[in-house]
Amino acid sequence: MSVRDVQAVIEASAYVRHGSVTRHGRSYSTCICPKTACGAVASGDERDGCPEHSLTPAQYWHWSAECPQVLAAARTAVDRGLAVFPLPIGGRVPEPGWQRQATLLPERLPELLAGRGVGIGCRASNTVVLDLDVHGDDDGPGVLAALADRLGEALPDTFTVGTPSGGQHLYFRAPMGCTIGSVSGGRSPLGPGIDVRGPGRRSGGYLVGPGSVVGGLPYTIAHNVPVAPLPDWIGQRLRAQQ
């Protein structure tokens, strides 16, 4: 593990240094733990309190991607039929070949996600996902609710992930042969503040999955229910733009 990798872990997970030890006349930070609620200590005896210590006596840290809560979130996603692949820790952009790594096998997750973030592949999951943004002038949830109200439709109850900005990822099961692609940057036919990720015609889109921490902020499961079928009133508008 290089010094650069260690620093990436610290920055990605909002880690805080605490405690010190003197060795050979020099003082070292003895523990680096996340400020998020994953079982690590914020005070007290760092050596006894931190769930994970490794590397050298001068550098210790708790791997966010090995946190039980991260694996639990990834397993929940797989249980809901969502294919998981690894993301660089703290990052949103996957490495080349991520499509081949996407899995629905829970037994693969501990090795696959060790020291990594969680991504969800839309094609391997056969899903269309609405990314409802909430930042600046965007109010994706409000725009989608207004569209449903105008059409006299109801938003179905479905698996939902909360994003760091306060937005949501709404997951929907795509119909057989669905080729709905990914749309972002305000070009969605559903309205401003709503990005779309879908299976597409080839490799498909992806999302940062539950359990990931980006910029020190987590993606969390906001509503743990089965993935609902894609409503016709949403699918028709998305297919019309293809």
PDB file of C-alpha atoms in Angstrom:
ATOM      1  CA  MET A   1       0.000   0.000   0.000  1.00  0.00           C
ATOM      2  CA  SER A   2       1.600   3.246  -1.138  1.00  0.00           C
ATOM      3  CA  VAL A   3       1.498   6.538   0.742  1.00  0.00           C
ATOM      4  CA  ARG A   4      -0.606   7.946  -2.081  1.00  0.00           C
ATOM      5  CA  ASP A   5      -3.200   5.168  -1.648  1.00  0.00           C
ATOM      6  CA  VAL A   6      -3.355   5.767   2.091  1.00  0.00           C
ATOM      7  CA  GLN A   7      -4.003   9.461   1.530  1.00  0.00           C
ATOM      8  CA  ALA A   8      -6.760   8.639  -0.965  1.00  0.00           C
ATOM      9  CA  VAL A   9      -8.495   6.526   1.654  1.00  0.00           C
ATOM     10  CA  ILE A  10      -8.241   9.295   4.226  1.00  0.00           C
ATOM     11  CA  GLU A  11      -9.621  11.977   1.914  1.00  0.00           C
ATOM     12  CA  ALA A  12     -12.363   9.814   0.461  1.00  0.00           C
ATOM     13  CA  SER A  13     -13.803   8.743   3.776  1.00  0.00           C
ATOM     14  CA  ALA A  14     -13.569  11.927   5.874  1.00  0.00           C
ATOM     15  CA  TYR A  15     -11.029  10.278   8.110  1.00  0.00           C
ATOM     16  CA  VAL A  16      -9.640  12.084  11.106  1.00  0.00           C
ATOM     17  CA  ARG A  17      -6.275  11.520  12.737  1.00  0.00           C
ATOM     18  CA  HIS A  18      -6.325  11.102  16.482  1.00  0.00           C
ATOM     19  CA  GLY A  19      -3.952   9.824  19.134  1.00  0.00           C
ATOM     20  CA  SER A  20      -0.156   9.777  18.946  1.00  0.00           C
ATOM     21  CA  VAL A  21       2.774   7.668  19.952  1.00  0.00           C
ATOM     22  CA  THR A  22       6.448   8.509  20.408  1.00  0.00           C
ATOM     23  CA  ARG A  23       8.910   6.157  18.760  1.00  0.00           C
ATOM     24  CA  HIS A  24      12.650   6.687  18.442  1.00  0.00           C
ATOM     25  CA  GLY A  25      12.245  10.260  19.610  1.00  0.00           C
ATOM     26  CA  ARG A  26       9.558  11.132  16.999  1.00  0.00           C
ATOM     27  CA  SER A  27       5.814  11.548  17.411  1.00  0.00           C
ATOM     28  CA  TYR A  28       3.462   9.704  15.040  1.00  0.00           C
ATOM     29  CA  SER A  29      -0.283   9.746  14.566  1.00  0.00           C
ATOM     30  CA  THR A  30      -1.434   6.338  15.729  1.00  0.00           C
ATOM     31  CA  CYS A  31      -4.883   6.067  14.232  1.00  0.00           C
ATOM     32  CA  ILE A  32      -6.924   7.303  11.297  1.00  0.00           C
ATOM     33  CA  CYS A  33     -10.634   6.619  11.630  1.00  0.00           C
ATOM     34  CA  PRO A  34     -13.732   7.698   9.708  1.00  0.00           C
ATOM     35  CA  LYS A  35     -16.084  10.248  11.197  1.00  0.00           C
ATOM     36  CA  THR A  36     -18.986   8.282   9.767  1.00  0.00           C
ATOM     37  CA  ALA A  37     -20.838   5.734  11.872  1.00  0.00           C
ATOM     38  CA  CYS A  38     -19.091   2.495  11.050  1.00  0.00           C
ATOM     39  CA  GLY A  39     -17.934   1.330  14.446  1.00  0.00           C
ATOM     40  CA  ALA A  40     -14.658   3.208  14.721  1.00  0.00           C
ATOM     41  CA  VAL A  41     -13.865   5.280  17.778  1.00  0.00           C
ATOM     42  CA  ALA A  42     -13.667   9.044  17.969  1.00  0.00           C
ATOM     43  CA  SER A  43     -11.845   9.091  21.282  1.00  0.00           C
ATOM     44  CA  GLY A  44     -10.486   6.783  23.937  1.00  0.00           C
ATOM     45  CA  ASP A  45      -7.987   3.996  23.494  1.00  0.00           C
ATOM     46  CA  GLU A  46      -7.338   3.924  19.747  1.00  0.00           C
ATOM     47  CA  ARG A  47      -5.436   0.645  19.763  1.00  0.00           C
ATOM     48  CA  ASP A  48      -8.272  -1.179  21.532  1.00  0.00           C
ATOM     49  CA  GLY A  49     -11.169   0.771  20.064  1.00  0.00           C
ATOM     50  CA  CYS A  50     -10.529   0.811  16.301  1.00  0.00           C
ATOM     51  CA  PRO A  51     -11.905  -2.289  14.554  1.00  0.00           C
ATOM     52  CA  GLU A  52      -9.059  -2.419  11.991  1.00  0.00           C
ATOM     53  CA  HIS A  53      -5.364  -1.618  12.359  1.00  0.00           C
ATOM     54  CA  SER A  54      -2.728  -2.477   9.784  1.00  0.00           C
ATOM     55  CA  LEU A  55       0.373  -1.385   7.863  1.00  0.00           C
ATOM     56  CA  THR A  56       3.036  -0.105  10.291  1.00  0.00           C
ATOM     57  CA  PRO A  57       2.975   1.007  13.934  1.00  0.00           C
ATOM     58  CA  ALA A  58       3.130   4.581  12.648  1.00  0.00           C
ATOM     59  CA  GLN A  59       0.143   4.362  10.264  1.00  0.00           C
ATOM     60  CA  TYR A  60      -3.175   2.731  11.082  1.00  0.00           C
ATOM     61  CA  TRP A  61      -6.510   3.115   9.400  1.00  0.00           C
ATOM     62  CA  HIS A  62      -9.897   1.531   9.051  1.00  0.00           C
ATOM     63  CA  TRP A  63     -10.790   0.568   5.485  1.00  0.00           C
ATOM     64  CA  SER A  64     -14.144   2.113   4.647  1.00  0.00           C
ATOM     65  CA  ALA A  65     -14.795  -0.480   1.927  1.00  0.00           C
ATOM     66  CA  GLU A  66     -14.233  -3.300   4.438  1.00  0.00           C
ATOM     67  CA  CYS A  67     -16.648  -1.739   6.894  1.00  0.00           C
ATOM     68  CA  PRO A  68     -19.464  -4.209   7.646  1.00  0.00           C
ATOM     69  CA  GLN A  69     -21.999  -1.546   6.705  1.00  0.00           C
ATOM     70  CA  VAL A  70     -20.523  -1.229   3.208  1.00  0.00           C
ATOM     71  CA  LEU A  71     -20.682  -4.956   2.526  1.00  0.00           C
ATOM     72  CA  ALA A  72     -24.176  -5.107   4.018  1.00  0.00           C
ATOM     73  CA  ALA A  73     -25.372  -2.371   1.635  1.00  0.00           C
ATOM     74  CA  ALA A  74     -23.780  -4.135  -1.348  1.00  0.00           C
ATOM     75  CA  ARG A  75     -25.364  -7.449  -0.352  1.00  0.00           C
ATOM     76  CA  THR A  76     -28.749  -5.769  -0.035  1.00  0.00           C
ATOM     77  CA  ALA A  77     -28.355  -4.378  -3.556  1.00  0.00           C
ATOM     78  CA  VAL A  78     -27.490  -7.843  -4.894  1.00  0.00           C
ATOM     79  CA  ASP A  79     -30.468  -9.325  -3.035  1.00  0.00           C
ATOM     80  CA  ARG A  80     -32.628  -6.827  -4.927  1.00  0.00           C
ATOM     81  CA  GLY A  81     -31.218  -8.052  -8.240  1.00  0.00           C
ATOM     82  CA  LEU A  82     -28.701  -5.240  -8.736  1.00  0.00           C
ATOM     83  CA  ALA A  83     -25.308  -6.183 -10.169  1.00  0.00           C
ATOM     84  CA  VAL A  84     -22.363  -4.776  -8.198  1.00  0.00           C
ATOM     85  CA  PHE A  85     -18.880  -3.888  -9.442  1.00  0.00           C
ATOM     86  CA  PRO A  86     -15.953  -2.079  -7.740  1.00  0.00           C
ATOM     87  CA  LEU A  87     -15.295   1.649  -7.965  1.00  0.00           C
ATOM     88  CA  PRO A  88     -12.050   3.381  -6.963  1.00  0.00           C
ATOM     89  CA  ILE A  89     -12.398   4.267  -3.317  1.00  0.00           C
ATOM     90  CA  GLY A  90     -13.853   7.738  -2.994  1.00  0.00           C
ATOM     91  CA  GLY A  91     -14.379   7.962  -6.770  1.00  0.00           C
ATOM     92  CA  ARG A  92     -17.282   7.961  -9.211  1.00  0.00           C
ATOM     93  CA  VAL A  93     -15.494   6.835 -12.401  1.00  0.00           C
ATOM     94  CA  PRO A  94     -14.865   3.089 -12.815  1.00  0.00           C
ATOM     95  CA  GLU A  95     -11.796   1.532 -14.314  1.00  0.00           C
ATOM     96  CA  PRO A  96     -11.984   0.069 -17.867  1.00  0.00           C
ATOM     97  CA  GLY A  97     -13.656  -3.317 -17.984  1.00  0.00           C
ATOM     98  CA  TRP A  98     -16.057  -2.655 -15.109  1.00  0.00           C
ATOM     99  CA  GLN A  99     -18.905  -4.219 -17.110  1.00  0.00           C
ATOM    100  CA  ARG A 100     -17.226  -7.639 -16.958  1.00  0.00           C
ATOM    101  CA  GLN A 101     -16.851  -7.403 -13.184  1.00  0.00           C
ATOM    102  CA  ALA A 102     -20.502  -6.711 -12.389  1.00  0.00           C
ATOM    103  CA  THR A 103     -21.867  -9.594 -10.329  1.00  0.00           C
ATOM    104  CA  LEU A 104     -25.058 -10.828  -8.727  1.00  0.00           C
ATOM    105  CA  LEU A 105     -23.165 -13.350  -6.583  1.00  0.00           C
ATOM    106  CA  PRO A 106     -23.027 -12.246  -2.915  1.00  0.00           C
ATOM    107  CA  GLU A 107     -20.117 -14.571  -2.141  1.00  0.00           C
ATOM    108  CA  ARG A 108     -17.880 -12.561  -4.492  1.00  0.00           C
ATOM    109  CA  LEU A 109     -18.447  -9.235  -2.744  1.00  0.00           C
ATOM    110  CA  PRO A 110     -15.851  -9.383   0.084  1.00  0.00           C
ATOM    111  CA  GLU A 111     -12.982  -9.936  -2.356  1.00  0.00           C
ATOM    112  CA  LEU A 112     -14.417  -7.746  -5.116  1.00  0.00           C
ATOM    113  CA  LEU A 113     -14.971  -4.723  -2.870  1.00  0.00           C
ATOM    114  CA  ALA A 114     -11.925  -4.971  -0.605  1.00  0.00           C
ATOM    115  CA  GLY A 115     -10.559  -1.434  -0.459  1.00  0.00           C
ATOM    116  CA  ARG A 116     -13.056  -0.299  -3.116  1.00  0.00           C
ATOM    117  CA  GLY A 117     -16.299   1.595  -3.550  1.00  0.00           C
ATOM    118  CA  VAL A 118     -19.588   0.189  -4.836  1.00  0.00           C
ATOM    119  CA  GLY A 119     -20.933   0.623  -8.350  1.00  0.00           C
ATOM    120  CA  ILE A 120     -24.197  -0.659  -9.885  1.00  0.00           C
ATOM    121  CA  GLY A 121     -24.293  -1.685 -13.557  1.00  0.00           C
ATOM    122  CA  CYS A 122     -27.625  -1.033 -15.278  1.00  0.00           C
ATOM    123  CA  ARG A 123     -27.311  -3.544 -18.109  1.00  0.00           C
ATOM    124  CA  ALA A 124     -26.252  -6.427 -15.860  1.00  0.00           C
ATOM    125  CA  SER A 125     -29.048  -5.434 -13.471  1.00  0.00           C
ATOM    126  CA  ASN A 126     -31.641  -4.942 -16.220  1.00  0.00           C
ATOM    127  CA  THR A 127     -32.636  -1.636 -14.681  1.00  0.00           C
ATOM    128  CA  VAL A 128     -33.484   1.922 -15.598  1.00  0.00           C
ATOM    129  CA  VAL A 129     -32.553   4.380 -12.868  1.00  0.00           C
ATOM    130  CA  LEU A 130     -33.737   7.949 -12.397  1.00  0.00           C
ATOM    131  CA  ASP A 131     -31.091  10.156 -10.778  1.00  0.00           C
ATOM    132  CA  LEU A 132     -33.035  12.957  -9.108  1.00  0.00           C
ATOM    133  CA  ASP A 133     -30.636  15.814  -8.478  1.00  0.00           C
ATOM    134  CA  VAL A 134     -31.000  18.393  -5.725  1.00  0.00           C
ATOM    135  CA  HIS A 135     -28.496  21.217  -6.093  1.00  0.00           C
ATOM    136  CA  GLY A 136     -28.560  24.769  -7.347  1.00  0.00           C
ATOM    137  CA  ASP A 137     -31.829  25.334  -9.184  1.00  0.00           C
ATOM    138  CA  ASP A 138     -32.418  21.612  -9.706  1.00  0.00           C
ATOM    139  CA  ASP A 139     -35.219  19.865  -7.850  1.00  0.00           C
ATOM    140  CA  GLY A 140     -35.451  16.467  -9.490  1.00  0.00           C
ATOM    141  CA  PRO A 141     -37.871  14.951  -6.953  1.00  0.00           C
ATOM    142  CA  GLY A 142     -40.177  17.941  -7.274  1.00  0.00           C
ATOM    143  CA  VAL A 143     -40.066  17.883 -11.079  1.00  0.00           C
ATOM    144  CA  LEU A 144     -40.884  14.165 -11.216  1.00  0.00           C
ATOM    145  CA  ALA A 145     -43.707  14.528  -8.691  1.00  0.00           C
ATOM    146  CA  ALA A 146     -45.177  17.428 -10.697  1.00  0.00           C
ATOM    147  CA  LEU A 147     -45.009  15.386 -13.916  1.00  0.00           C
ATOM    148  CA  ALA A 148     -46.771  12.438 -12.274  1.00  0.00           C
ATOM    149  CA  ASP A 149     -49.447  14.741 -10.875  1.00  0.00           C
ATOM    150  CA  ARG A 150     -49.998  16.408 -14.250  1.00  0.00           C
ATOM    151  CA  LEU A 151     -50.464  13.006 -15.906  1.00  0.00           C
ATOM    152  CA  GLY A 152     -52.624  11.645 -13.112  1.00  0.00           C
ATOM    153  CA  GLU A 153     -50.102   8.918 -12.401  1.00  0.00           C
ATOM    154  CA  ALA A 154     -48.637   7.632  -9.152  1.00  0.00           C
ATOM    155  CA  LEU A 155     -44.964   7.041  -8.495  1.00  0.00           C
ATOM    156  CA  PRO A 156     -44.498   3.374  -7.618  1.00  0.00           C
ATOM    157  CA  ASP A 157     -42.844   2.205  -4.435  1.00  0.00           C
ATOM    158  CA  THR A 158     -39.342   1.082  -5.420  1.00  0.00           C
ATOM    159  CA  PHE A 159     -35.777   0.549  -4.207  1.00  0.00           C
ATOM    160  CA  THR A 160     -34.257   3.977  -3.533  1.00  0.00           C
ATOM    161  CA  VAL A 161     -30.743   5.165  -2.720  1.00  0.00           C
ATOM    162  CA  GLY A 162     -30.114   8.536  -1.090  1.00  0.00           C
ATOM    163  CA  THR A 163     -27.262  10.595  -2.560  1.00  0.00           C
ATOM    164  CA  PRO A 164     -24.940  13.000  -0.712  1.00  0.00           C
ATOM    165  CA  SER A 165     -26.631  16.065  -2.249  1.00  0.00           C
ATOM    166  CA  GLY A 166     -29.996  15.076  -0.823  1.00  0.00           C
ATOM    167  CA  GLY A 167     -31.141  13.604  -4.135  1.00  0.00           C
ATOM    168  CA  GLN A 168     -32.316  10.091  -4.927  1.00  0.00           C
ATOM    169  CA  HIS A 169     -31.632   7.170  -7.248  1.00  0.00           C
ATOM    170  CA  LEU A 170     -34.936   5.473  -8.102  1.00  0.00           C
ATOM    171  CA  TYR A 171     -34.388   1.948  -9.467  1.00  0.00           C
ATOM    172  CA  PHE A 172     -36.867   0.360 -11.889  1.00  0.00           C
ATOM    173  CA  ARG A 173     -36.847  -3.055 -13.541  1.00  0.00           C
ATOM    174  CA  ALA A 174     -36.569  -2.646 -17.301  1.00  0.00           C
ATOM    175  CA  PRO A 175     -38.839  -4.623 -19.642  1.00  0.00           C
ATOM    176  CA  MET A 176     -37.302  -7.345 -21.818  1.00  0.00           C
ATOM    177  CA  GLY A 177     -35.280  -5.959 -24.722  1.00  0.00           C
ATOM    178  CA  CYS A 178     -35.135  -2.464 -23.217  1.00  0.00           C
ATOM    179  CA  THR A 179     -32.461  -0.284 -24.831  1.00  0.00           C
ATOM    180  CA  ILE A 180     -33.100   2.944 -22.928  1.00  0.00           C
ATOM    181  CA  GLY A 181     -29.743   4.672 -22.627  1.00  0.00           C
ATOM    182  CA  SER A 182     -28.212   7.205 -20.282  1.00  0.00           C
ATOM    183  CA  VAL A 183     -29.085  10.892 -20.418  1.00  0.00           C
ATOM    184  CA  SER A 184     -27.694  13.717 -18.295  1.00  0.00           C
ATOM    185  CA  GLY A 185     -27.039  17.435 -18.354  1.00  0.00           C
ATOM    186  CA  GLY A 186     -30.650  18.570 -18.394  1.00  0.00           C
ATOM    187  CA  ARG A 187     -31.541  16.704 -21.607  1.00  0.00           C
ATOM    188  CA  SER A 188     -33.924  14.202 -20.024  1.00  0.00           C
ATOM    189  CA  PRO A 189     -37.471  14.204 -21.432  1.00  0.00           C
ATOM    190  CA  LEU A 190     -38.690  13.884 -17.854  1.00  0.00           C
ATOM    191  CA  GLY A 191     -37.545  17.402 -17.027  1.00  0.00           C
ATOM    192  CA  PRO A 192     -34.660  19.330 -15.477  1.00  0.00           C
ATOM    193  CA  GLY A 193     -32.842  17.801 -12.541  1.00  0.00           C
ATOM    194  CA  ILE A 194     -33.575  14.242 -13.689  1.00  0.00           C
ATOM    195  CA  ASP A 195     -30.731  12.212 -15.189  1.00  0.00           C
ATOM    196  CA  VAL A 196     -31.310   8.712 -16.549  1.00  0.00           C
ATOM    197  CA  ARG A 197     -29.125   5.619 -16.453  1.00  0.00           C
ATOM    198  CA  GLY A 198     -30.220   2.591 -18.447  1.00  0.00           C
ATOM    199  CA  PRO A 199     -29.115  -0.688 -20.048  1.00  0.00           C
ATOM    200  CA  GLY A 200     -28.493   0.979 -23.424  1.00  0.00           C
ATOM    201  CA  ARG A 201     -27.659  -0.941 -26.591  1.00  0.00           C
ATOM    202  CA  ARG A 202     -24.156  -2.090 -25.658  1.00  0.00           C
ATOM    203  CA  SER A 203     -22.448  -1.632 -22.282  1.00  0.00           C
ATOM    204  CA  GLY A 204     -25.114   0.381 -20.468  1.00  0.00           C
ATOM    205  CA  GLY A 205     -24.837   3.026 -17.775  1.00  0.00           C
ATOM    206  CA  TYR A 206     -23.870   2.782 -14.125  1.00  0.00           C
ATOM    207  CA  LEU A 207     -24.348   4.540 -10.799  1.00  0.00           C
ATOM    208  CA  VAL A 208     -22.457   4.979  -7.581  1.00  0.00           C
ATOM    209  CA  GLY A 209     -24.057   2.386  -5.354  1.00  0.00           C
ATOM    210  CA  PRO A 210     -25.148   2.263  -1.723  1.00  0.00           C
ATOM    211  CA  GLY A 211     -22.250   1.892   0.677  1.00  0.00           C
ATOM    212  CA  SER A 212     -19.920   4.152  -1.306  1.00  0.00           C
ATOM    213  CA  VAL A 213     -18.431   7.256   0.283  1.00  0.00           C
ATOM    214  CA  VAL A 214     -17.535  10.143  -2.037  1.00  0.00           C
ATOM    215  CA  GLY A 215     -16.124  13.392  -0.731  1.00  0.00           C
ATOM    216  CA  GLY A 216     -16.637  12.135   2.805  1.00  0.00           C
ATOM    217  CA  LEU A 217     -20.394  11.689   2.247  1.00  0.00           C
ATOM    218  CA  PRO A 218     -22.197   8.351   1.919  1.00  0.00           C
ATOM    219  CA  TYR A 219     -24.652   6.881  -0.557  1.00  0.00           C
ATOM    220  CA  THR A 220     -27.245   5.113   1.583  1.00  0.00           C
ATOM    221  CA  ILE A 221     -30.246   2.867   1.096  1.00  0.00           C
ATOM    222  CA  ALA A 222     -33.183   5.190   1.680  1.00  0.00           C
ATOM    223  CA  HIS A 223     -36.002   2.757   0.901  1.00  0.00           C
ATOM    224  CA  ASN A 224     -35.339  -0.981   0.948  1.00  0.00           C
ATOM    225  CA  VAL A 225     -38.178  -2.528  -1.066  1.00  0.00           C
ATOM    226  CA  PRO A 226     -38.195  -4.634  -4.253  1.00  0.00           C
ATOM    227  CA  VAL A 227     -37.278  -2.933  -7.520  1.00  0.00           C
ATOM    228  CA  ALA A 228     -40.582  -1.993  -9.179  1.00  0.00           C
ATOM    229  CA  PRO A 229     -41.261  -2.401 -12.908  1.00  0.00           C
ATOM    230  CA  LEU A 230     -40.576   0.697 -14.996  1.00  0.00           C
ATOM    231  CA  PRO A 231     -43.889   2.596 -15.297  1.00  0.00           C
ATOM    232  CA  ASP A 232     -45.188   2.921 -18.843  1.00  0.00           C
ATOM    233  CA  TRP A 233     -45.617   6.695 -18.536  1.00  0.00           C
ATOM    234  CA  ILE A 234     -41.887   7.008 -17.772  1.00  0.00           C
ATOM    235  CA  GLY A 235     -40.699   4.384 -20.256  1.00  0.00           C
ATOM    236  CA  GLN A 236     -42.687   5.882 -23.147  1.00  0.00           C
ATOM    237  CA  ARG A 237     -41.068   9.289 -22.682  1.00  0.00           C
ATOM    238  CA  LEU A 238     -37.578   7.836 -22.439  1.00  0.00           C
ATOM    239  CA  ARG A 239     -38.006   5.594 -25.485  1.00  0.00           C
ATOM    240  CA  ALA A 240     -39.399   8.494 -27.508  1.00  0.00           C
ATOM    241  CA  GLN A 241     -36.057  10.291 -27.231  1.00  0.00           C
ATOM    242  CA  GLN A 242     -34.031   7.379 -28.616  1.00  0.00           C
TER     243      GLN A 242
END
